[in-house]
PDB file of C-alpha atoms in Angstrom:
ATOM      1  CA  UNK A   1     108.045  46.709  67.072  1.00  0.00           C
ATOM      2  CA  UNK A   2     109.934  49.365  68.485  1.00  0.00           C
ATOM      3  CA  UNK A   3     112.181  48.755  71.173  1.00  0.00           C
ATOM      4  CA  UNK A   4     112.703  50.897  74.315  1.00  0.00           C
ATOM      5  CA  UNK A   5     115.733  50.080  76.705  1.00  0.00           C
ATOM      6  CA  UNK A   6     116.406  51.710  79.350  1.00  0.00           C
ATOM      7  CA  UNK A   7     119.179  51.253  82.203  1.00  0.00           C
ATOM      8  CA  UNK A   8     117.932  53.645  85.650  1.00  0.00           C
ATOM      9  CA  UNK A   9     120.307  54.398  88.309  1.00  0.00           C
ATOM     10  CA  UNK A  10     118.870  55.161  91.423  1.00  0.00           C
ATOM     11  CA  UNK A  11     121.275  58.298  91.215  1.00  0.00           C
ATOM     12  CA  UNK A  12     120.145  60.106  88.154  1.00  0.00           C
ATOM     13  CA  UNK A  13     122.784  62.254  86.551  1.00  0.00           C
ATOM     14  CA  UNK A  14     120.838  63.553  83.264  1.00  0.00           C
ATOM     15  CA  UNK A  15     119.244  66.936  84.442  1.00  0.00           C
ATOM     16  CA  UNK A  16     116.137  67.636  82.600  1.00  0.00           C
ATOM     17  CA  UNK A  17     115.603  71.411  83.345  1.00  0.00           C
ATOM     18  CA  UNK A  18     112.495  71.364  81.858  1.00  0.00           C
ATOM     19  CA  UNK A  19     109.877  70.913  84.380  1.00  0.00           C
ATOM     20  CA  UNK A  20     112.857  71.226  87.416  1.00  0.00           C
ATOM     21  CA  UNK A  21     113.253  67.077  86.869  1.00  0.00           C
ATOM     22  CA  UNK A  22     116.480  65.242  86.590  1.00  0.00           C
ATOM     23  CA  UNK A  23     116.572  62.469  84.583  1.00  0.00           C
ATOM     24  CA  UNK A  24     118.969  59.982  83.699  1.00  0.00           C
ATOM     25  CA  UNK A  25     118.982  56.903  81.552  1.00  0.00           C
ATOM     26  CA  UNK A  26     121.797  54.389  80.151  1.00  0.00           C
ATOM     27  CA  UNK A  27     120.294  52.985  77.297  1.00  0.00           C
ATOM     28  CA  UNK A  28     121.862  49.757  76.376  1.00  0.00           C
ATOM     29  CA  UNK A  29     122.934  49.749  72.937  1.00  0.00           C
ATOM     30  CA  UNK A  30     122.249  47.087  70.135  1.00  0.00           C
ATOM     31  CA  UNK A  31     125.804  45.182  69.585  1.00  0.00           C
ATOM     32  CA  UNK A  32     128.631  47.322  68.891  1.00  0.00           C
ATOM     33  CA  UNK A  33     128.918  47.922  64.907  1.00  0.00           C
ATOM     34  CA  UNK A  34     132.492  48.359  63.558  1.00  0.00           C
ATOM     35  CA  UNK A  35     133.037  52.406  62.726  1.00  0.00           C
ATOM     36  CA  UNK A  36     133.299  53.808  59.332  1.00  0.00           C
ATOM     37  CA  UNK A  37     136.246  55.352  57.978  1.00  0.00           C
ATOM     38  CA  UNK A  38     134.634  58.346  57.137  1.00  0.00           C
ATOM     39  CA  UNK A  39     131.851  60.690  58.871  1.00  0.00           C
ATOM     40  CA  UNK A  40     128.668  61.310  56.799  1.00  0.00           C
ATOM     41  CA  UNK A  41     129.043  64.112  54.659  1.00  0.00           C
ATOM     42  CA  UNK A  42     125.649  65.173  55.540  1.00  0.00           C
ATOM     43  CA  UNK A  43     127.174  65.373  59.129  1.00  0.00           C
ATOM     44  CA  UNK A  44     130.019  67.059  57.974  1.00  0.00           C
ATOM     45  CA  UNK A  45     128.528  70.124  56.053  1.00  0.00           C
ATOM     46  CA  UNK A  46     126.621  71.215  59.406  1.00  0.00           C
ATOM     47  CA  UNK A  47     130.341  71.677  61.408  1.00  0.00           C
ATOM     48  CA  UNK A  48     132.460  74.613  61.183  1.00  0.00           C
ATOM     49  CA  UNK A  49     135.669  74.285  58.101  1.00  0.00           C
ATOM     50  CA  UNK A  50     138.239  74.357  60.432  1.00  0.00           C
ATOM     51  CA  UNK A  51     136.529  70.733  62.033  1.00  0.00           C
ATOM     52  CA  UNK A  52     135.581  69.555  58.485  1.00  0.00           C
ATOM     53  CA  UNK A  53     139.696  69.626  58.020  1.00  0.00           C
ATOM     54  CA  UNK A  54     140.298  66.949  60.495  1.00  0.00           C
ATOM     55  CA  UNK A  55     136.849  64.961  60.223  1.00  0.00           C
ATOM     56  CA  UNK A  56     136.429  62.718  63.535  1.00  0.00           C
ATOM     57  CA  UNK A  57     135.863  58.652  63.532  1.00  0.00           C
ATOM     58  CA  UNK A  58     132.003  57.577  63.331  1.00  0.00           C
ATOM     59  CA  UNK A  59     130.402  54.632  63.603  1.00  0.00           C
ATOM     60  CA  UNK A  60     128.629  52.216  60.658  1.00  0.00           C
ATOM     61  CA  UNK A  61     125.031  52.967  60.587  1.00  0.00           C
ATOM     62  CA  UNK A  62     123.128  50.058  63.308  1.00  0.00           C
ATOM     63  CA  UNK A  63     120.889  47.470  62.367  1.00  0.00           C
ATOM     64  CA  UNK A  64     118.437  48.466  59.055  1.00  0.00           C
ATOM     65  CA  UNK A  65     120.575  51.572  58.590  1.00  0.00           C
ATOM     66  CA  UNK A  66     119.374  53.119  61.973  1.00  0.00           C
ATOM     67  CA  UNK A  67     122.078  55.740  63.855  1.00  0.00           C
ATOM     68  CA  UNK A  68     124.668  54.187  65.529  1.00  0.00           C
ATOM     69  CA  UNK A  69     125.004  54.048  69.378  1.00  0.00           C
ATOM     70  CA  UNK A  70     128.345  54.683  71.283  1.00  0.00           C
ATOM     71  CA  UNK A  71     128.204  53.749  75.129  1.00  0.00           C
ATOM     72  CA  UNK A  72     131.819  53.200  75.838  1.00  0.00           C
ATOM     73  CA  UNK A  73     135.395  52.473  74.244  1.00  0.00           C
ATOM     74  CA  UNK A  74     137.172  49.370  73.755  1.00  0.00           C
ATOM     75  CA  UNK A  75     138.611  47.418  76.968  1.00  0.00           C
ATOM     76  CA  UNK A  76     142.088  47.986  76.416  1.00  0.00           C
ATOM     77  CA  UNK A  77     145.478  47.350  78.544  1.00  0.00           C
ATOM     78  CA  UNK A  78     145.741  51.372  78.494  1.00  0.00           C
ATOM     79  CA  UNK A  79     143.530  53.402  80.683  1.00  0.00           C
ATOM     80  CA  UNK A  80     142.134  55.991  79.447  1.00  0.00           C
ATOM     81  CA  UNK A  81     138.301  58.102  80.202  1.00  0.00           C
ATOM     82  CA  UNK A  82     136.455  60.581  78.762  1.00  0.00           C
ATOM     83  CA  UNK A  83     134.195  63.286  80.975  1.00  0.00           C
ATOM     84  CA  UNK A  84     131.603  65.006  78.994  1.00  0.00           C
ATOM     85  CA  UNK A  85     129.303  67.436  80.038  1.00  0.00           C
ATOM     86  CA  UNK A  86     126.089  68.217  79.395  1.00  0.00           C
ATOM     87  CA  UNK A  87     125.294  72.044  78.909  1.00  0.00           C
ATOM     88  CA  UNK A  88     121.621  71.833  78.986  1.00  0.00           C
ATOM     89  CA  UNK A  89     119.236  74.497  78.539  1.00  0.00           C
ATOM     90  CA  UNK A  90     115.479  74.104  77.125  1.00  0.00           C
ATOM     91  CA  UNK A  91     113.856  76.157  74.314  1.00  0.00           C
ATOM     92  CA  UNK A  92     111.544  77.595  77.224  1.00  0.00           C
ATOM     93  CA  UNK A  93     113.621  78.677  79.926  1.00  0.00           C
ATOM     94  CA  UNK A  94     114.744  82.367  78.572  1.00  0.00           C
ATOM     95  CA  UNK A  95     112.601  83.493  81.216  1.00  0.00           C
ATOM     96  CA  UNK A  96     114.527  81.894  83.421  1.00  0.00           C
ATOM     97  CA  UNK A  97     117.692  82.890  82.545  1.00  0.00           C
ATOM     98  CA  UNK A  98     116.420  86.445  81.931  1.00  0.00           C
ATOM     99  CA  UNK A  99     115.943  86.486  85.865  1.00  0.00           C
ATOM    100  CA  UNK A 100     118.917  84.990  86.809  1.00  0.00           C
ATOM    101  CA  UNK A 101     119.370  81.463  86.975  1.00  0.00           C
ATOM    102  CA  UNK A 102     122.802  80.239  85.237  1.00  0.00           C
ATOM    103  CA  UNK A 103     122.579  77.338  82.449  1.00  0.00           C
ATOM    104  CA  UNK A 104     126.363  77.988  82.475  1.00  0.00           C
ATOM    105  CA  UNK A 105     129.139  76.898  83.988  1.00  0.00           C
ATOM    106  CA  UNK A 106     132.649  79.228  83.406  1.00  0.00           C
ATOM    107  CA  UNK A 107     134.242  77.758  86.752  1.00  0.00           C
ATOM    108  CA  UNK A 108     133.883  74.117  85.615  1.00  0.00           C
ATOM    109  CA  UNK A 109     135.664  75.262  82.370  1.00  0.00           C
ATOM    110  CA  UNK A 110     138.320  76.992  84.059  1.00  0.00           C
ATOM    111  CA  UNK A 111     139.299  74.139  85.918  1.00  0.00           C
ATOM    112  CA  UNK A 112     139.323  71.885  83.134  1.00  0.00           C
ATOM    113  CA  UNK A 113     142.051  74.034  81.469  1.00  0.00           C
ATOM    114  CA  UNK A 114     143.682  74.699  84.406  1.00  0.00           C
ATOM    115  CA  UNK A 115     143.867  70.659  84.816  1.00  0.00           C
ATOM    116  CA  UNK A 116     144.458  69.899  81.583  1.00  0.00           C
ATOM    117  CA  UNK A 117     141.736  67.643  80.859  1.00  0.00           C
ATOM    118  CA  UNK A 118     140.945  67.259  77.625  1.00  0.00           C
ATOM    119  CA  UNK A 119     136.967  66.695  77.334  1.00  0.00           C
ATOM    120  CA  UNK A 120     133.564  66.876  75.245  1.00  0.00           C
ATOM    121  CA  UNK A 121     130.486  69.397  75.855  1.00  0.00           C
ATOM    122  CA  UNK A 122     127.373  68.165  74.285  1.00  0.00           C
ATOM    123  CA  UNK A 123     125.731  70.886  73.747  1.00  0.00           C
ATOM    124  CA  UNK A 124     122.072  72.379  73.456  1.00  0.00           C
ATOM    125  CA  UNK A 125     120.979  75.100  70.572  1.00  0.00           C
ATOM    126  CA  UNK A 126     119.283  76.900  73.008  1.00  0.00           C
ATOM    127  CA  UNK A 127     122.098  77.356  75.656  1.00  0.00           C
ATOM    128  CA  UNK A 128     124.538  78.177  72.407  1.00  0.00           C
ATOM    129  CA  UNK A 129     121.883  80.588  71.620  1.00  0.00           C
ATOM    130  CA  UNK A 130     122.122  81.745  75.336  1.00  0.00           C
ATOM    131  CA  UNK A 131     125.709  82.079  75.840  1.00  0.00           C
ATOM    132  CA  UNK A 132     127.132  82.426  72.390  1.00  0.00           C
ATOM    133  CA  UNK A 133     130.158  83.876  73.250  1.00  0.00           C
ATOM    134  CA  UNK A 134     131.102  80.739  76.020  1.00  0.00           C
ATOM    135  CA  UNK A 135     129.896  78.459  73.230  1.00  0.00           C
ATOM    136  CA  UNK A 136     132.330  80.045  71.043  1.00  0.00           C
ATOM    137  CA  UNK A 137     135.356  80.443  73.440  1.00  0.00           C
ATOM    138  CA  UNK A 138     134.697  76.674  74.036  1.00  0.00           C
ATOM    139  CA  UNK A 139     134.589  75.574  70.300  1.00  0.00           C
ATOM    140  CA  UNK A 140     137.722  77.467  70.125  1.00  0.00           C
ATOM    141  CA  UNK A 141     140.082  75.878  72.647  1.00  0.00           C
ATOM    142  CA  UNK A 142     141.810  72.525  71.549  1.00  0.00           C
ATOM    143  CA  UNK A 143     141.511  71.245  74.493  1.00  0.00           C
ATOM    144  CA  UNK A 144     137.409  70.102  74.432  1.00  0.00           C
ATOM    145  CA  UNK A 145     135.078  69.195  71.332  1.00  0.00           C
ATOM    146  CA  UNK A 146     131.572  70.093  70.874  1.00  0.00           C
ATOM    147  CA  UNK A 147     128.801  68.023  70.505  1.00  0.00           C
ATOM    148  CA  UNK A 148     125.085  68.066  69.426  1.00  0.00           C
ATOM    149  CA  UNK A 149     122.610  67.704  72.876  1.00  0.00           C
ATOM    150  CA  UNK A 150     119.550  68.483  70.189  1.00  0.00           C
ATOM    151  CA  UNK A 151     118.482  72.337  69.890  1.00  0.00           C
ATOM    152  CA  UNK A 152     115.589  72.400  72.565  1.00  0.00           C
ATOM    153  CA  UNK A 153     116.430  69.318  74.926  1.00  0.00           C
ATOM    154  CA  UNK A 154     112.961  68.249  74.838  1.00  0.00           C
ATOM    155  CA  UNK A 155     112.436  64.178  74.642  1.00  0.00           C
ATOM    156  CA  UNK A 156     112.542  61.610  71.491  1.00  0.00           C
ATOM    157  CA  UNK A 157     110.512  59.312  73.170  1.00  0.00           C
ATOM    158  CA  UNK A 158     107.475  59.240  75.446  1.00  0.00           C
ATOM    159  CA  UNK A 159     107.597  59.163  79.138  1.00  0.00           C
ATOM    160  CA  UNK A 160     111.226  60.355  79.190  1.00  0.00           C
ATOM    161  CA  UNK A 161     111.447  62.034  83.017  1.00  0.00           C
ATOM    162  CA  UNK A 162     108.509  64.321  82.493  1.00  0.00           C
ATOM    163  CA  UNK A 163     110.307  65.833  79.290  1.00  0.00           C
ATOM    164  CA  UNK A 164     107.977  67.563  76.867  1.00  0.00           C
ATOM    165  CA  UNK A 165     108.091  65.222  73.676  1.00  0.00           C
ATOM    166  CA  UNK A 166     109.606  65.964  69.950  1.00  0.00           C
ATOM    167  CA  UNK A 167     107.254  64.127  67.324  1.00  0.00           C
ATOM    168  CA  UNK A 168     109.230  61.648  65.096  1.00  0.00           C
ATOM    169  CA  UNK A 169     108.854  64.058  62.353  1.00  0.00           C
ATOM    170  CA  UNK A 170     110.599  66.956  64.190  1.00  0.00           C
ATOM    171  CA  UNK A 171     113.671  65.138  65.062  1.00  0.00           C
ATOM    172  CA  UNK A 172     115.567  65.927  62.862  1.00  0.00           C
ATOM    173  CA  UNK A 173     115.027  69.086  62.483  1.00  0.00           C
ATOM    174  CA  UNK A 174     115.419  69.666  65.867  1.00  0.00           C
ATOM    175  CA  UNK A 175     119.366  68.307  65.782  1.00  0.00           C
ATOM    176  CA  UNK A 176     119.811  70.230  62.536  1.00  0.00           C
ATOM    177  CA  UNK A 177     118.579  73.617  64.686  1.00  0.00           C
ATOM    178  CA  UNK A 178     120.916  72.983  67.065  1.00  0.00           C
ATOM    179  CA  UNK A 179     124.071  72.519  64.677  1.00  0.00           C
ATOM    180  CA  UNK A 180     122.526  75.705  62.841  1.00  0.00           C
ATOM    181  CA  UNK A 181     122.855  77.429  66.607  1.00  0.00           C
ATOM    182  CA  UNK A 182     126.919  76.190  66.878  1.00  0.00           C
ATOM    183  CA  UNK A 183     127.467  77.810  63.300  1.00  0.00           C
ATOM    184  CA  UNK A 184     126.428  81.209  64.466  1.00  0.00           C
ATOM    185  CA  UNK A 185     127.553  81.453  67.513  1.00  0.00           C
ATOM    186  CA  UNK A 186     131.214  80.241  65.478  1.00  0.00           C
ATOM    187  CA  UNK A 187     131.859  77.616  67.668  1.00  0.00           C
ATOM    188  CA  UNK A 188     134.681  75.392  66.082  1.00  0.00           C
ATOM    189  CA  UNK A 189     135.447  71.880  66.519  1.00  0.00           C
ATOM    190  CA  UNK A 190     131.943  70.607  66.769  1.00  0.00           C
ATOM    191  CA  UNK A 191     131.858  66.350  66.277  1.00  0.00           C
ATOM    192  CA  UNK A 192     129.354  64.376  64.643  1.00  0.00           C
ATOM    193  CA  UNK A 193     128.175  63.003  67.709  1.00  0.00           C
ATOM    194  CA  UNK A 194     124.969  63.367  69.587  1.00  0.00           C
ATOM    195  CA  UNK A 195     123.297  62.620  72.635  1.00  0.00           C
ATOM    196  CA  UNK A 196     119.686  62.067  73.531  1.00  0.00           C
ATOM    197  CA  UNK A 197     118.205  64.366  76.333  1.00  0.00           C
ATOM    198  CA  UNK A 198     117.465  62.020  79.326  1.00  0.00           C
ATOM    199  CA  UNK A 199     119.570  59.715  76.915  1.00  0.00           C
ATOM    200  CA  UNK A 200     115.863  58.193  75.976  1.00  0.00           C
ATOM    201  CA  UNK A 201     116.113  56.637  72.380  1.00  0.00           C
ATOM    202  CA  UNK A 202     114.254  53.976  70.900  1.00  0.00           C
ATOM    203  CA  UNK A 203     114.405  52.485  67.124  1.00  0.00           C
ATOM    204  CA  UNK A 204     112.186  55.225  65.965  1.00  0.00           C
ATOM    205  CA  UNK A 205     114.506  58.189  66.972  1.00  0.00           C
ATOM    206  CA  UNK A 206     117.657  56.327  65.765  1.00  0.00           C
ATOM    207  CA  UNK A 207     115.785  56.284  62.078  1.00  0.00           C
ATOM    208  CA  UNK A 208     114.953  59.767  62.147  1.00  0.00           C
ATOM    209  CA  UNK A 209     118.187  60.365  62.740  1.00  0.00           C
ATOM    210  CA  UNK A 210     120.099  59.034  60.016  1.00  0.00           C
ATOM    211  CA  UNK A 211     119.735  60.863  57.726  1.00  0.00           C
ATOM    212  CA  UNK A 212     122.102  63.623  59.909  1.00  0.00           C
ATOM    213  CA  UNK A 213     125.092  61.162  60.264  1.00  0.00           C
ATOM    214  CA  UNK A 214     125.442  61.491  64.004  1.00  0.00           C
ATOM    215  CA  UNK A 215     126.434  58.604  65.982  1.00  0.00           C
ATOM    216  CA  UNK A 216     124.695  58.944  69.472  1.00  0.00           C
ATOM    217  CA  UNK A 217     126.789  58.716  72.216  1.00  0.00           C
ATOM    218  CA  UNK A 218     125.445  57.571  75.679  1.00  0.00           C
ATOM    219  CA  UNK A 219     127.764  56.616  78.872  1.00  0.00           C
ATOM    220  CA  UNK A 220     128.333  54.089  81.091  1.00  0.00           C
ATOM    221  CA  UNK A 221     129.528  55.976  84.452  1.00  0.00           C
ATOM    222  CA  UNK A 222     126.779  57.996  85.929  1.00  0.00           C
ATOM    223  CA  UNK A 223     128.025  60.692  88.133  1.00  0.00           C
ATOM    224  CA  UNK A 224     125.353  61.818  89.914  1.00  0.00           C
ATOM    225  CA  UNK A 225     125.962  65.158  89.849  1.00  0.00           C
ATOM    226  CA  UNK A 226     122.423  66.465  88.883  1.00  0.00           C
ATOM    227  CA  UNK A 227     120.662  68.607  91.670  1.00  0.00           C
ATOM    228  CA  UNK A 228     123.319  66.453  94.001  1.00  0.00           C
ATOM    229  CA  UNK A 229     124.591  68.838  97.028  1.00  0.00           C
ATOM    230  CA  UNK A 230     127.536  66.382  97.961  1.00  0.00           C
ATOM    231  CA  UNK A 231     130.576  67.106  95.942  1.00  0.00           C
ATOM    232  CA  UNK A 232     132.903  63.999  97.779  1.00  0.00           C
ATOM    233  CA  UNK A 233     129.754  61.503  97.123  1.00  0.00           C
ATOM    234  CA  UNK A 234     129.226  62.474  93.434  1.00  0.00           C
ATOM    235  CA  UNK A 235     133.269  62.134  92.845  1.00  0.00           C
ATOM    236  CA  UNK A 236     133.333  58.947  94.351  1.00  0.00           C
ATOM    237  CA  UNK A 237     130.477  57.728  92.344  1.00  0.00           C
ATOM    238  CA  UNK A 238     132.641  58.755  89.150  1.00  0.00           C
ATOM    239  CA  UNK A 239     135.761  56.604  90.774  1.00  0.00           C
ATOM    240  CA  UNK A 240     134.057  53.324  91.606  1.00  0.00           C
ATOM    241  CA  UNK A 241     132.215  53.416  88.414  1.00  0.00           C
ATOM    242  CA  UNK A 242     135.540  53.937  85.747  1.00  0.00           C
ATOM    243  CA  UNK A 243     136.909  51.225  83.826  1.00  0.00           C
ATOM    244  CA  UNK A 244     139.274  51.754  80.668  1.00  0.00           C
ATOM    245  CA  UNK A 245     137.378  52.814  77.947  1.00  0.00           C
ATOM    246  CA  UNK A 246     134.740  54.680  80.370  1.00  0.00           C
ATOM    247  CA  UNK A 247     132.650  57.640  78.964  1.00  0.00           C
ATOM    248  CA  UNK A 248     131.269  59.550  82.105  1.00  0.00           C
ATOM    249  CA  UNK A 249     128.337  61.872  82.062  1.00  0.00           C
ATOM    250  CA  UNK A 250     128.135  65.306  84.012  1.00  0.00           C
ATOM    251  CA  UNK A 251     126.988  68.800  83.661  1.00  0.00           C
ATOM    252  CA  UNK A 252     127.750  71.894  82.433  1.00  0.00           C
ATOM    253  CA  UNK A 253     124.511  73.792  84.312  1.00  0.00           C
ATOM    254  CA  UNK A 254     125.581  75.715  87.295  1.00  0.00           C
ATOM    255  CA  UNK A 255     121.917  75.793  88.330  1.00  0.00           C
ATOM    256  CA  UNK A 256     121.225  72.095  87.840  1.00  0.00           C
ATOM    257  CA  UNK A 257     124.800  70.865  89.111  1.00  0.00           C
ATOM    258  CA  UNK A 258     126.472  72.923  91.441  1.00  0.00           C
ATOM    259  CA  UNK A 259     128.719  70.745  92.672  1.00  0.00           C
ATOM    260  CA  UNK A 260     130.305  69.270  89.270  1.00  0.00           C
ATOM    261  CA  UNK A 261     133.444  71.898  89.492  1.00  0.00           C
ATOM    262  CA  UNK A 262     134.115  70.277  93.174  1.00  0.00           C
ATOM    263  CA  UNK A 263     133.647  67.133  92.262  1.00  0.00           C
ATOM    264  CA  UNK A 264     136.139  67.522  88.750  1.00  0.00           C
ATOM    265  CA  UNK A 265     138.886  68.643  90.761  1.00  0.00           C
ATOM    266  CA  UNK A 266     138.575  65.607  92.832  1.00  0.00           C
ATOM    267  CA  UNK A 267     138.359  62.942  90.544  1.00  0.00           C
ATOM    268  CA  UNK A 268     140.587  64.320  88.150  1.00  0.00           C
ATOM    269  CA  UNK A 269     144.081  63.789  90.372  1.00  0.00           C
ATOM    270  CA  UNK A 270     142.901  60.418  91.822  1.00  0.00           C
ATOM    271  CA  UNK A 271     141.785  58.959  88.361  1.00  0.00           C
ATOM    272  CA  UNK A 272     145.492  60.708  87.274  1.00  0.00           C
ATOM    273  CA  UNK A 273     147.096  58.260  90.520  1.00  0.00           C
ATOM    274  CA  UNK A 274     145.425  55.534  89.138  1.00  0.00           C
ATOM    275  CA  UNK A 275     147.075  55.776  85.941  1.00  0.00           C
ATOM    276  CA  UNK A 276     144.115  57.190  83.519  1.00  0.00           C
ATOM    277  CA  UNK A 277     144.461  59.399  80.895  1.00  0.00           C
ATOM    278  CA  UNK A 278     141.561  62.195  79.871  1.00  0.00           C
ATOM    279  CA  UNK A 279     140.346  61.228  76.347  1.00  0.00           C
ATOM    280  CA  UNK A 280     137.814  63.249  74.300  1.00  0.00           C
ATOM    281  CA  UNK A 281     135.325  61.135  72.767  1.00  0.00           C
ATOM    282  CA  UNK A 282     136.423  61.144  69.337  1.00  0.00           C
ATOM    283  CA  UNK A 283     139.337  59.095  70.619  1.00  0.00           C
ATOM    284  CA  UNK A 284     137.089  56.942  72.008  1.00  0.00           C
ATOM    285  CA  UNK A 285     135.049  55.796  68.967  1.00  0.00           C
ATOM    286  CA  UNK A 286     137.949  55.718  67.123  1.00  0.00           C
ATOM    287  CA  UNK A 287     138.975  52.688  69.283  1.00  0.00           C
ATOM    288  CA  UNK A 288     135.957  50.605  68.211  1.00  0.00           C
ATOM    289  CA  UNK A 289     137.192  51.706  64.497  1.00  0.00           C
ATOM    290  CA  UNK A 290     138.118  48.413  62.481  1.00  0.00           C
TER     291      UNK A 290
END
């Protein structure tokens, strides 16, 4: 029997363009495995060489093989947090970029380097495909990691936020589109990590999955910041939610999130006060390693 869990906040922080719905879901994950000590090789041959020369920490495979889910890292003494953002962009909405609207988000980047905050972009083939030059300039800077966000940011499962659906049978090849999409656009330091659009899963998309070697990484701090209008209330949604070992999801969708850059360069220096330290996720997972 397949099992579909599913944690709703009443502020929903996944945007699903598609459709002009946000969604958001914080699937609870089955019990943590231990991590392997090295990423599938499958996994590996779909990143760029320079990441295949420092492969990053994955987790064991999840009950009967299945892809392994990463919600948050270990609660340590030390604080530390990882923001990622979600550049989202569906396999139908050239139109709307053609006319105008920005999937992007150059400001939020720019304050992230002029901060210093290290972070993770999961990222969809289609918005690569859109802005393959940002995608690129991104890959490139030490300072963030890429991550698969599928290629078309369409659902695996039913009745995900009004999503259109991927059949089980095009799952996979919808995740191996996107890292196809990071390869030529040359964006460097992509992860083995995905995440689910709407961060919907259920048994049957982590089997069709496995055979990439992703581990799927959901969050457990939901900022808010899809659609929201209120910079201050979607940074203090990040702050009361943080605990050591946090993984935080925003967006990377000027369009969809116009606040996040506001809200980033509030969090960042009180989170800083508090004694955190910006983490990408790598570190993260390598924390539940062993």
């Amino acid at each position: 029997m397949i099992r579909h869990v599913r944690r709703v906040t009443a502020a929903c922080a996944l945007g699903a363009l598609a459709l002009g719905l946000a969604g958001c879901g914080d699937p609870a994950a089955d019990s943590s495995p231990k991590a392997t000590p090295k990423a599938s090789a499958e996994a590996s041959a779909k990143v760029s060489p320079k990441a295949r020369a420092t492969p990053k920490p994955t987790l064991a495979p999840g009950p009967g093989g299945t892809t392994p889910v990463f919600e948050r890292g270990a609660a340590t003494k030390e604080r530390t947090v990882a923001l990622t953002f979600d550049a989202d962009m569906t396999a139908d909405q050239g139109a709307r970029a053609r006319s105008g609207e920005h999937f992007d988000n150059p400001q939020l980047i720019d304050t992230l380097r002029k901060l210093k905050v290290p972070a993770t972009v999961f990222m969809t083939g289609r918005w690569a495909e859109e802005y393959p030059a940002q995608a690129k300039d991104i890959g490139r800077d030490r300072l963030f990691e890429v991550a698969n966000h599928s290629y078309s940011h369409y659902a695996f499962t039913g009745d995900c936020y009004g999503l259109p659906r991927v059949p089980a049978r095009g799952m996979r090849a919808d995740v191996d589109r996107a890292f196809g999409a990071f390869r030529k656009a040359g964006v460097e330091r992509v992860v083995p990590y995905f995440r689910f659009p709407g961060g919907c899963y259920d048994r049957e998309a982590l089997r069709a999955l496995t055979p990439t070697g992703v581990t799927a990484v959901q969050w457990d701090v939901v900022s808010g910041d899809a659609f929201a209008t209120d910079a201050d209330a979607v940074a203090q949604q990040v702050l009361d939610g943080v605990r050591p070992g946090s993984v935080v999801v925003m967006h990377c969708t000027r369009s969809a999130a116009p606040t996040t850059e506001r809200a980033v360069r509030s969090v960042v220096p009180k989170l800083r006060a508090k004694g955190y330290r910006f983490v990408r996720v790598s570190e993260l997972v390598g924390t539940a390693r062993g």
